[in-house]
Amino acid sequence: MLRTFRIGGIHPPENKLSAGKKITPLAIPKQVIIPLGQHIGAPAQAVVKKGDLVKVGTLIAKAGGFVSANIHSSVSGKVNKIDNALDASGYKRMAIYIDVDGDEWEEKIDRSETLIKDCTLSPKEIIDKIAEAGIVGLGGATFPTQVKLMPPPGTKAEILIINAVECEPYLTSDHELMLEKSEEILVGVSLLMKAIEVNKAVIGIENNKPDAIKHLSQLVKSYGNIEIMPLKVQYPQGGEKQLIDAVIRRQVKSGALPISEGAVVQNVGTAYAVYEAVQKNKPLIERVVTVTGKAVPAPGNFLVRVGTPISQVIEAAGGIPENTGKIIGGGPMMGKALISPEVPVTKGSSGILLLTKEESVRKPIYDCIRCAKCVSICPMGLNPSLLMNVTEYTEWELAEKNYIVDCIECGSCSYTCPANRPLLDYIRIGKGKVMGIIRARKS
């Protein structure tokens, strides 16, 4: 019997329209806009100025703190300006504008297709190269990878878990990456194992990707102590705590980190980026992005340079259909509507979903009928209906007591509510407010 996590969960229609579509490199844009804050933590600090010439892979911004990440140029050309730009959430943030001229790469980057398996670096040297390359979690959270690989004092990693679940409907970038870059991913997993000094890794893949499971299961035989674990299809299994529960049957306590249960979780795309950083000296300057939607002419998976306007990526999939109602950054469950198609692709851009006008219209909201569906499917064991109510009435103490900060914002509650109540919208607001209160209290 296939494993899955033990609390809540749903199975929305998968709609993997771009499954099986080969990764297609996208043409380089005329200009890129590279935000300084495209990761969790402090924004990076620019180390270039207007008029500077850069190559592909040139460091253009240094990590702005312990929890931060370096940023490199994804193109060659001249820095046009450092100014505000709209980000995916609609806010103006500092970004570096680069006008493209040719495609000249830093000499140290190995651009060959040759697979390099052996690595003589120490764990610290591997982590240092990952930090230098600006690698972040590519599953959407964009947490700086080097920080995850340095467990707090008093904790010890026992197992590396690779998140190859891709449970979000529509998205297929990780799936296709596993099929096309499987050996590189396995080397990346081995490097991560060495970095955290563990001798066991599990790659969790949902059972709706049988080709990836079969392919990796054959290749993994020549790699020590890496297991491919097929999992039952269940959303949101890609959540760290849900994946840990599914794979090693341990549940992370409220407020605790995965390392408290001996686990370090990394996305499969991150494992590939780690391979490129450590073995090829290539910083994180491009990633695979799924462009999809029921009305999209040619859904696909594209290799895109960071800073490319999303409009250009959509054009590669056939352009914006006339009946488009919303453009979502990410998938339909956890993604957010974009304010403009000119927003740039960032390190965390896993997908672009175009919804039709009919799909994007909200249904009428009715009174809660106390059916408790939202309670039964919440993967964190919360009461979403209660959390929405206490947010509406600004009962912040009650919200904190009922663990609002534990919400992983998966959207399962809103999806399943028969009264169409915007549960997650309110919980997001309440969670932000309570987290602010907690930070103020600690300071």
Tab-separated table of C-alpha atoms in Angstrom:
chain	number	residue	atom	x	y	z
A	1	MET	CA	0.000	0.000	0.000
A	2	LEU	CA	1.353	3.426	-0.991
A	3	ARG	CA	2.222	5.830	1.788
A	4	THR	CA	0.905	9.337	2.279
A	5	PHE	CA	0.601	11.768	5.177
A	6	ARG	CA	-1.925	10.897	7.857
A	7	ILE	CA	-3.858	14.119	8.526
A	8	GLY	CA	-6.276	15.648	6.023
A	9	GLY	CA	-5.517	16.197	2.357
A	10	ILE	CA	-7.484	16.364	-0.892
A	11	HIS	CA	-7.137	15.198	-4.503
A	12	PRO	CA	-8.102	18.010	-6.894
A	13	PRO	CA	-8.135	17.345	-10.668
A	14	GLU	CA	-4.504	17.025	-11.753
A	15	ASN	CA	-4.733	18.763	-15.174
A	16	LYS	CA	-1.089	17.977	-16.027
A	17	LEU	CA	-1.543	19.369	-19.547
A	18	SER	CA	2.188	19.888	-20.111
A	19	ALA	CA	3.277	16.412	-18.965
A	20	GLY	CA	5.702	14.824	-21.402
A	21	LYS	CA	6.586	18.144	-23.042
A	22	LYS	CA	10.369	18.375	-23.388
A	23	ILE	CA	12.206	21.239	-21.700
A	24	THR	CA	12.667	23.982	-24.308
A	25	PRO	CA	15.319	26.702	-23.784
A	26	LEU	CA	13.687	30.127	-24.117
A	27	ALA	CA	15.208	32.875	-26.244
A	28	ILE	CA	17.183	35.457	-24.256
A	29	PRO	CA	15.189	38.691	-23.757
A	30	LYS	CA	16.425	42.145	-24.722
A	31	GLN	CA	16.379	43.222	-21.093
A	32	VAL	CA	16.118	41.394	-17.769
A	33	ILE	CA	14.827	42.749	-14.480
A	34	ILE	CA	16.436	40.857	-11.589
A	35	PRO	CA	14.835	41.555	-8.163
A	36	LEU	CA	17.128	41.774	-5.143
A	37	GLY	CA	14.560	40.042	-2.930
A	38	GLN	CA	13.644	36.786	-4.643
A	39	HIS	CA	14.214	34.533	-1.638
A	40	ILE	CA	13.055	34.221	1.972
A	41	GLY	CA	15.079	36.484	4.265
A	42	ALA	CA	16.953	39.737	3.781
A	43	PRO	CA	17.198	41.128	0.225
A	44	ALA	CA	20.591	40.882	-1.435
A	45	GLN	CA	22.746	44.011	-1.665
A	46	ALA	CA	23.759	45.194	-5.142
A	47	VAL	CA	27.505	45.107	-5.898
A	48	VAL	CA	27.200	46.591	-9.390
A	49	LYS	CA	26.201	50.059	-10.532
A	50	LYS	CA	24.729	51.695	-13.623
A	51	GLY	CA	26.986	51.279	-16.641
A	52	ASP	CA	28.813	48.179	-15.359
A	53	LEU	CA	29.402	45.370	-17.859
A	54	VAL	CA	28.421	41.883	-16.714
A	55	LYS	CA	28.585	38.352	-18.068
A	56	VAL	CA	26.291	35.384	-17.514
A	57	GLY	CA	27.131	34.247	-13.974
A	58	THR	CA	28.642	37.524	-12.734
A	59	LEU	CA	27.829	38.221	-9.089
A	60	ILE	CA	25.596	41.305	-9.073
A	61	ALA	CA	24.245	41.234	-5.502
A	62	LYS	CA	25.609	39.718	-2.275
A	63	ALA	CA	23.525	38.031	0.419
A	64	GLY	CA	22.208	40.676	2.809
A	65	GLY	CA	22.396	38.562	5.957
A	66	PHE	CA	22.585	35.027	7.333
A	67	VAL	CA	19.216	34.150	5.802
A	68	SER	CA	19.718	35.582	2.333
A	69	ALA	CA	21.160	34.542	-1.037
A	70	ASN	CA	23.626	35.797	-3.627
A	71	ILE	CA	22.240	36.869	-6.999
A	72	HIS	CA	24.039	36.555	-10.328
A	73	SER	CA	23.441	38.003	-13.750
A	74	SER	CA	21.498	35.657	-16.016
A	75	VAL	CA	22.668	37.505	-19.154
A	76	SER	CA	25.630	39.415	-20.520
A	77	GLY	CA	25.363	43.124	-21.169
A	78	LYS	CA	25.287	46.475	-19.386
A	79	VAL	CA	23.559	47.466	-16.142
A	80	ASN	CA	20.913	49.973	-17.219
A	81	LYS	CA	19.824	51.024	-13.727
A	82	ILE	CA	19.045	49.859	-10.194
A	83	ASP	CA	15.497	50.885	-9.488
A	84	ASN	CA	12.095	49.732	-8.251
A	85	ALA	CA	10.182	47.102	-10.227
A	86	LEU	CA	6.864	45.367	-9.691
A	87	ASP	CA	7.213	41.934	-8.126
A	88	ALA	CA	4.791	39.000	-8.303
A	89	SER	CA	2.756	40.319	-5.359
A	90	GLY	CA	2.269	43.734	-6.965
A	91	TYR	CA	4.673	45.634	-4.718
A	92	LYS	CA	7.573	47.720	-5.975
A	93	ARG	CA	10.927	46.264	-4.918
A	94	MET	CA	14.509	47.099	-5.795
A	95	ALA	CA	15.818	45.320	-8.887
A	96	ILE	CA	18.747	45.420	-11.270
A	97	TYR	CA	17.903	46.182	-14.918
A	98	ILE	CA	20.369	44.747	-17.440
A	99	ASP	CA	20.338	45.463	-21.184
A	100	VAL	CA	21.384	42.320	-23.041
A	101	ASP	CA	24.332	42.285	-25.412
A	102	GLY	CA	25.334	38.825	-26.711
A	103	ASP	CA	25.618	35.776	-24.451
A	104	GLU	CA	29.087	35.776	-22.884
A	105	TRP	CA	29.529	33.508	-19.847
A	106	GLU	CA	31.982	33.670	-16.951
A	107	GLU	CA	34.973	31.508	-17.856
A	108	LYS	CA	34.819	29.340	-14.705
A	109	ILE	CA	31.368	27.933	-15.604
A	110	ASP	CA	31.540	24.484	-17.206
A	111	ARG	CA	28.906	24.500	-19.957
A	112	SER	CA	29.627	20.989	-21.248
A	113	GLU	CA	27.094	18.155	-21.021
A	114	THR	CA	29.671	15.845	-19.424
A	115	LEU	CA	28.388	14.243	-16.206
A	116	ILE	CA	30.771	14.747	-13.262
A	117	LYS	CA	30.120	12.277	-10.443
A	118	ASP	CA	33.194	12.484	-8.245
A	119	CYS	CA	33.575	15.212	-5.641
A	120	THR	CA	36.524	15.524	-3.259
A	121	LEU	CA	35.225	18.609	-1.463
A	122	SER	CA	34.539	18.568	2.278
A	123	PRO	CA	30.984	19.126	3.614
A	124	LYS	CA	31.846	22.752	4.449
A	125	GLU	CA	33.330	23.356	0.997
A	126	ILE	CA	30.164	21.978	-0.641
A	127	ILE	CA	27.969	24.255	1.484
A	128	ASP	CA	30.216	27.239	0.695
A	129	LYS	CA	29.882	26.602	-3.063
A	130	ILE	CA	26.095	26.315	-2.714
A	131	ALA	CA	26.001	29.639	-0.849
A	132	GLU	CA	28.305	31.270	-3.391
A	133	ALA	CA	26.013	30.131	-6.240
A	134	GLY	CA	22.895	31.625	-4.626
A	135	ILE	CA	20.963	28.341	-4.515
A	136	VAL	CA	17.513	28.520	-2.899
A	137	GLY	CA	14.641	26.070	-2.515
A	138	LEU	CA	13.046	25.710	-5.951
A	139	GLY	CA	9.794	24.180	-4.733
A	140	GLY	CA	8.336	27.648	-4.203
A	141	ALA	CA	9.484	28.629	-0.704
A	142	THR	CA	12.909	29.920	-1.924
A	143	PHE	CA	14.599	29.386	1.451
A	144	PRO	CA	18.387	29.814	1.085
A	145	THR	CA	19.730	26.281	0.710
A	146	GLN	CA	22.989	26.760	2.599
A	147	VAL	CA	21.061	27.706	5.760
A	148	LYS	CA	19.066	24.466	5.650
A	149	LEU	CA	22.311	22.514	5.375
A	150	MET	CA	23.628	23.963	8.656
A	151	PRO	CA	21.407	22.518	11.420
A	152	PRO	CA	21.147	24.556	14.650
A	153	PRO	CA	23.329	23.485	17.616
A	154	GLY	CA	21.943	20.446	19.402
A	155	THR	CA	20.326	19.001	16.275
A	156	LYS	CA	21.613	16.342	13.883
A	157	ALA	CA	20.391	15.330	10.453
A	158	GLU	CA	19.559	11.636	10.088
A	159	ILE	CA	18.000	11.529	6.634
A	160	LEU	CA	17.749	13.632	3.475
A	161	ILE	CA	14.285	13.701	1.902
A	162	ILE	CA	14.001	14.897	-1.689
A	163	ASN	CA	10.654	16.446	-2.568
A	164	ALA	CA	9.842	15.203	-6.075
A	165	VAL	CA	6.114	15.114	-5.330
A	166	GLU	CA	4.945	18.061	-7.462
A	167	CYS	CA	1.433	17.706	-6.016
A	168	GLU	CA	0.230	21.114	-7.227
A	169	PRO	CA	-2.224	20.669	-10.140
A	170	TYR	CA	-1.051	21.683	-13.641
A	171	LEU	CA	2.684	21.968	-12.837
A	172	THR	CA	5.108	19.532	-14.520
A	173	SER	CA	8.528	21.221	-14.411
A	174	ASP	CA	9.929	18.865	-11.737
A	175	HIS	CA	8.480	15.815	-13.516
A	176	GLU	CA	10.166	16.654	-16.798
A	177	LEU	CA	13.415	17.582	-15.034
A	178	MET	CA	13.514	14.096	-13.480
A	179	LEU	CA	13.178	12.508	-16.907
A	180	GLU	CA	15.787	14.666	-18.653
A	181	LYS	CA	18.339	15.386	-15.897
A	182	SER	CA	18.042	12.274	-13.745
A	183	GLU	CA	21.761	11.459	-13.360
A	184	GLU	CA	22.584	15.060	-12.494
A	185	ILE	CA	19.815	15.026	-9.877
A	186	LEU	CA	21.188	11.838	-8.293
A	187	VAL	CA	24.683	13.342	-8.123
A	188	GLY	CA	23.107	16.440	-6.550
A	189	VAL	CA	21.390	14.253	-3.959
A	190	SER	CA	24.730	12.581	-3.170
A	191	LEU	CA	26.328	16.006	-2.707
A	192	LEU	CA	23.552	17.095	-0.346
A	193	MET	CA	23.976	13.858	1.629
A	194	LYS	CA	27.681	14.566	1.977
A	195	ALA	CA	27.032	18.184	2.977
A	196	ILE	CA	24.795	17.212	5.913
A	197	GLU	CA	26.753	14.023	6.632
A	198	VAL	CA	23.946	11.473	6.369
A	199	ASN	CA	24.095	8.041	4.744
A	200	LYS	CA	20.453	7.753	3.667
A	201	ALA	CA	18.267	9.698	1.243
A	202	VAL	CA	14.725	9.106	0.030
A	203	ILE	CA	13.276	10.650	-3.132
A	204	GLY	CA	9.498	10.830	-2.696
A	205	ILE	CA	7.551	10.794	-5.986
A	206	GLU	CA	3.772	10.654	-6.315
A	207	ASN	CA	2.452	7.635	-8.164
A	208	ASN	CA	1.043	9.711	-11.044
A	209	LYS	CA	4.603	9.922	-12.432
A	210	PRO	CA	5.282	6.221	-13.173
A	211	ASP	CA	7.835	7.012	-15.902
A	212	ALA	CA	9.961	9.082	-13.520
A	213	ILE	CA	9.679	6.426	-10.796
A	214	LYS	CA	10.734	3.659	-13.186
A	215	HIS	CA	13.563	5.682	-14.734
A	216	LEU	CA	15.104	6.817	-11.435
A	217	SER	CA	14.625	3.377	-9.837
A	218	GLN	CA	16.849	1.889	-12.557
A	219	LEU	CA	19.547	4.556	-12.289
A	220	VAL	CA	19.643	4.709	-8.492
A	221	LYS	CA	21.048	1.163	-8.274
A	222	SER	CA	24.530	2.550	-8.887
A	223	TYR	CA	24.172	5.189	-6.149
A	224	GLY	CA	24.578	4.138	-2.531
A	225	ASN	CA	21.793	4.559	0.010
A	226	ILE	CA	19.353	6.531	-2.165
A	227	GLU	CA	15.819	5.138	-2.244
A	228	ILE	CA	12.994	5.984	-4.645
A	229	MET	CA	9.706	5.952	-2.732
A	230	PRO	CA	6.423	6.017	-4.711
A	231	LEU	CA	3.723	7.873	-2.768
A	232	LYS	CA	-0.055	8.002	-2.984
A	233	VAL	CA	-1.348	11.050	-4.859
A	234	GLN	CA	-2.526	13.431	-2.148
A	235	TYR	CA	-2.384	17.229	-1.977
A	236	PRO	CA	-0.489	18.970	-0.267
A	237	GLN	CA	2.110	16.212	0.033
A	238	GLY	CA	4.790	18.631	-1.141
A	239	GLY	CA	4.595	20.431	2.203
A	240	GLU	CA	7.683	19.650	4.296
A	241	LYS	CA	5.797	18.377	7.317
A	242	GLN	CA	3.419	16.298	5.190
A	243	LEU	CA	6.284	14.739	3.223
A	244	ILE	CA	8.212	13.892	6.394
A	245	ASP	CA	5.103	12.187	7.790
A	246	ALA	CA	4.620	10.230	4.563
A	247	VAL	CA	8.249	9.108	4.221
A	248	ILE	CA	9.471	8.434	7.783
A	249	ARG	CA	6.203	8.466	9.741
A	250	ARG	CA	7.286	11.286	12.039
A	251	GLN	CA	5.200	14.386	12.690
A	252	VAL	CA	6.937	17.725	13.250
A	253	LYS	CA	5.545	19.474	16.318
A	254	SER	CA	3.929	22.916	16.170
A	255	GLY	CA	6.569	25.618	15.829
A	256	ALA	CA	9.386	23.112	15.300
A	257	LEU	CA	11.647	22.690	12.284
A	258	PRO	CA	11.983	19.467	10.238
A	259	ILE	CA	15.474	18.972	11.688
A	260	SER	CA	13.825	18.360	15.075
A	261	GLU	CA	12.773	14.999	13.624
A	262	GLY	CA	16.157	14.421	12.024
A	263	ALA	CA	15.036	15.318	8.508
A	264	VAL	CA	16.364	17.788	5.926
A	265	VAL	CA	14.005	18.305	2.979
A	266	GLN	CA	15.144	19.649	-0.405
A	267	ASN	CA	13.272	20.005	-3.681
A	268	VAL	CA	14.332	17.866	-6.639
A	269	GLY	CA	15.001	21.021	-8.683
A	270	THR	CA	17.242	22.255	-5.878
A	271	ALA	CA	19.212	18.987	-6.054
A	272	TYR	CA	19.825	19.625	-9.754
A	273	ALA	CA	20.858	23.241	-9.050
A	274	VAL	CA	23.269	21.959	-6.379
A	275	TYR	CA	24.862	19.616	-8.932
A	276	GLU	CA	25.362	22.507	-11.358
A	277	ALA	CA	26.758	24.774	-8.621
A	278	VAL	CA	29.208	22.305	-7.089
A	279	GLN	CA	30.285	20.299	-10.140
A	280	LYS	CA	29.933	22.920	-12.889
A	281	ASN	CA	30.505	26.236	-11.020
A	282	LYS	CA	27.170	27.434	-12.373
A	283	PRO	CA	25.139	29.813	-10.190
A	284	LEU	CA	21.348	29.782	-10.146
A	285	ILE	CA	20.606	31.956	-13.171
A	286	GLU	CA	17.878	29.924	-14.906
A	287	ARG	CA	15.179	27.409	-14.084
A	288	VAL	CA	12.458	25.258	-15.654
A	289	VAL	CA	9.025	26.952	-15.732
A	290	THR	CA	5.731	25.312	-16.716
A	291	VAL	CA	3.343	27.460	-18.790
A	292	THR	CA	-0.124	25.955	-18.839
A	293	GLY	CA	-3.875	26.414	-18.772
A	294	LYS	CA	-6.901	24.875	-20.495
A	295	ALA	CA	-7.009	27.645	-23.120
A	296	VAL	CA	-3.233	27.924	-23.633
A	297	PRO	CA	-2.422	26.938	-27.244
A	298	ALA	CA	0.785	25.007	-26.486
A	299	PRO	CA	1.379	24.228	-22.781
A	300	GLY	CA	5.005	23.363	-22.123
A	301	ASN	CA	8.088	23.361	-19.921
A	302	PHE	CA	10.668	26.048	-20.639
A	303	LEU	CA	14.209	26.731	-19.439
A	304	VAL	CA	14.058	30.425	-18.597
A	305	ARG	CA	16.708	32.953	-17.533
A	306	VAL	CA	15.929	34.709	-14.241
A	307	GLY	CA	14.623	38.232	-14.938
A	308	THR	CA	12.837	37.348	-18.192
A	309	PRO	CA	9.412	39.047	-18.469
A	310	ILE	CA	6.642	36.490	-17.924
A	311	SER	CA	4.940	37.795	-21.087
A	312	GLN	CA	7.816	36.416	-23.152
A	313	VAL	CA	7.480	32.975	-21.530
A	314	ILE	CA	3.746	32.969	-22.269
A	315	GLU	CA	4.446	33.883	-25.907
A	316	ALA	CA	6.528	30.714	-26.223
A	317	ALA	CA	3.425	28.725	-25.250
A	318	GLY	CA	1.271	30.414	-27.897
A	319	GLY	CA	0.444	33.735	-26.244
A	320	ILE	CA	-2.295	34.962	-23.925
A	321	PRO	CA	-5.717	33.598	-25.007
A	322	GLU	CA	-8.471	36.191	-25.507
A	323	ASN	CA	-10.642	34.742	-22.748
A	324	THR	CA	-7.907	34.874	-20.077
A	325	GLY	CA	-9.278	36.055	-16.753
A	326	LYS	CA	-6.212	35.696	-14.535
A	327	ILE	CA	-2.518	34.938	-14.805
A	328	ILE	CA	-1.330	32.940	-11.795
A	329	GLY	CA	2.276	32.732	-10.676
A	330	GLY	CA	2.572	29.096	-9.591
A	331	GLY	CA	-0.222	26.551	-9.474
A	332	PRO	CA	-3.959	26.985	-8.816
A	333	MET	CA	-3.823	26.013	-5.125
A	334	MET	CA	-0.921	28.058	-3.733
A	335	GLY	CA	-0.129	30.396	-6.604
A	336	LYS	CA	-1.047	34.083	-6.613
A	337	ALA	CA	-2.615	36.239	-9.303
A	338	LEU	CA	-0.057	38.450	-11.044
A	339	ILE	CA	-0.707	42.161	-11.400
A	340	SER	CA	1.018	42.292	-14.799
A	341	PRO	CA	2.469	39.902	-17.386
A	342	GLU	CA	5.603	42.057	-17.365
A	343	VAL	CA	6.560	40.779	-13.894
A	344	PRO	CA	9.943	39.002	-14.184
A	345	VAL	CA	10.645	35.315	-13.681
A	346	THR	CA	12.489	34.733	-10.398
A	347	LYS	CA	14.242	31.790	-8.754
A	348	GLY	CA	10.907	30.726	-7.241
A	349	SER	CA	8.871	30.782	-10.479
A	350	SER	CA	7.837	27.152	-10.926
A	351	GLY	CA	4.891	27.817	-13.225
A	352	ILE	CA	2.610	30.267	-14.992
A	353	LEU	CA	-1.062	29.308	-15.116
A	354	LEU	CA	-3.557	31.122	-17.322
A	355	LEU	CA	-7.141	30.778	-16.134
A	356	THR	CA	-10.109	31.552	-18.359
A	357	LYS	CA	-12.625	34.212	-17.329
A	358	GLU	CA	-15.089	31.477	-16.367
A	359	GLU	CA	-12.509	29.716	-14.154
A	360	SER	CA	-11.340	32.892	-12.457
A	361	VAL	CA	-14.727	34.229	-11.323
A	362	ARG	CA	-15.396	33.695	-7.622
A	363	LYS	CA	-18.623	31.935	-6.706
A	364	PRO	CA	-21.187	33.593	-4.395
A	365	ILE	CA	-20.282	33.325	-0.704
A	366	TYR	CA	-22.826	31.801	1.682
A	367	ASP	CA	-22.999	31.427	5.453
A	368	CYS	CA	-20.968	28.645	7.049
A	369	ILE	CA	-23.161	25.549	7.517
A	370	ARG	CA	-20.816	23.974	10.119
A	371	CYS	CA	-20.180	20.930	7.932
A	372	ALA	CA	-16.571	20.702	9.191
A	373	LYS	CA	-15.210	19.710	5.768
A	374	CYS	CA	-12.446	22.296	6.157
A	375	VAL	CA	-11.489	20.766	9.500
A	376	SER	CA	-11.394	17.206	8.170
A	377	ILE	CA	-9.121	18.008	5.227
A	378	CYS	CA	-6.711	20.483	6.882
A	379	PRO	CA	-3.283	18.791	6.721
A	380	MET	CA	-2.164	20.696	9.821
A	381	GLY	CA	-5.146	19.677	11.940
A	382	LEU	CA	-6.436	23.249	12.262
A	383	ASN	CA	-9.974	24.675	12.324
A	384	PRO	CA	-10.020	27.005	9.285
A	385	SER	CA	-13.590	28.180	9.886
A	386	LEU	CA	-12.688	29.333	13.392
A	387	LEU	CA	-9.470	30.983	12.182
A	388	MET	CA	-11.386	32.937	9.550
A	389	ASN	CA	-13.888	34.120	12.174
A	390	VAL	CA	-11.267	35.233	14.718
A	391	THR	CA	-9.417	37.099	11.957
A	392	GLU	CA	-12.632	38.818	10.866
A	393	TYR	CA	-13.206	40.006	14.433
A	394	THR	CA	-9.489	40.767	15.083
A	395	GLU	CA	-9.257	38.311	17.990
A	396	TRP	CA	-5.496	37.937	17.636
A	397	GLU	CA	-4.878	36.224	20.971
A	398	LEU	CA	-7.450	33.580	20.096
A	399	ALA	CA	-5.959	33.197	16.632
A	400	GLU	CA	-2.524	32.535	18.116
A	401	LYS	CA	-3.892	30.053	20.657
A	402	ASN	CA	-5.508	28.143	17.795
A	403	TYR	CA	-2.177	27.832	15.947
A	404	ILE	CA	-2.889	30.160	13.020
A	405	VAL	CA	0.870	30.448	12.342
A	406	ASP	CA	0.970	26.685	11.643
A	407	CYS	CA	-1.141	27.189	8.498
A	408	ILE	CA	0.881	26.218	5.402
A	409	GLU	CA	-1.486	28.195	3.125
A	410	CYS	CA	-2.217	25.178	0.925
A	411	GLY	CA	-5.757	26.349	0.117
A	412	SER	CA	-7.399	22.967	0.766
A	413	CYS	CA	-9.972	24.571	3.070
A	414	SER	CA	-11.150	27.137	0.519
A	415	TYR	CA	-11.172	24.492	-2.209
A	416	THR	CA	-13.454	22.145	-0.274
A	417	CYS	CA	-15.837	24.685	1.321
A	418	PRO	CA	-19.402	24.161	-0.017
A	419	ALA	CA	-20.296	27.726	1.020
A	420	ASN	CA	-17.438	29.177	-1.096
A	421	ARG	CA	-16.052	31.029	1.916
A	422	PRO	CA	-12.634	32.687	1.334
A	423	LEU	CA	-11.092	30.882	4.296
A	424	LEU	CA	-7.472	31.088	3.184
A	425	ASP	CA	-7.713	34.796	2.284
A	426	TYR	CA	-8.689	35.631	5.849
A	427	ILE	CA	-6.259	33.164	7.429
A	428	ARG	CA	-3.363	34.688	5.448
A	429	ILE	CA	-4.255	38.120	6.822
A	430	GLY	CA	-4.594	36.780	10.364
A	431	LYS	CA	-1.392	34.771	10.151
A	432	GLY	CA	0.567	37.823	9.011
A	433	LYS	CA	-0.835	39.919	11.830
A	434	VAL	CA	-0.143	37.304	14.520
A	435	MET	CA	3.396	36.703	13.256
A	436	GLY	CA	3.998	40.450	13.492
A	437	ILE	CA	2.736	40.440	17.090
A	438	ILE	CA	5.016	37.506	17.955
A	439	ARG	CA	8.062	39.223	16.417
A	440	ALA	CA	7.313	42.441	18.314
A	441	ARG	CA	6.932	40.487	21.557
A	442	LYS	CA	10.269	38.728	21.077
A	443	SER	CA	12.091	41.974	20.320
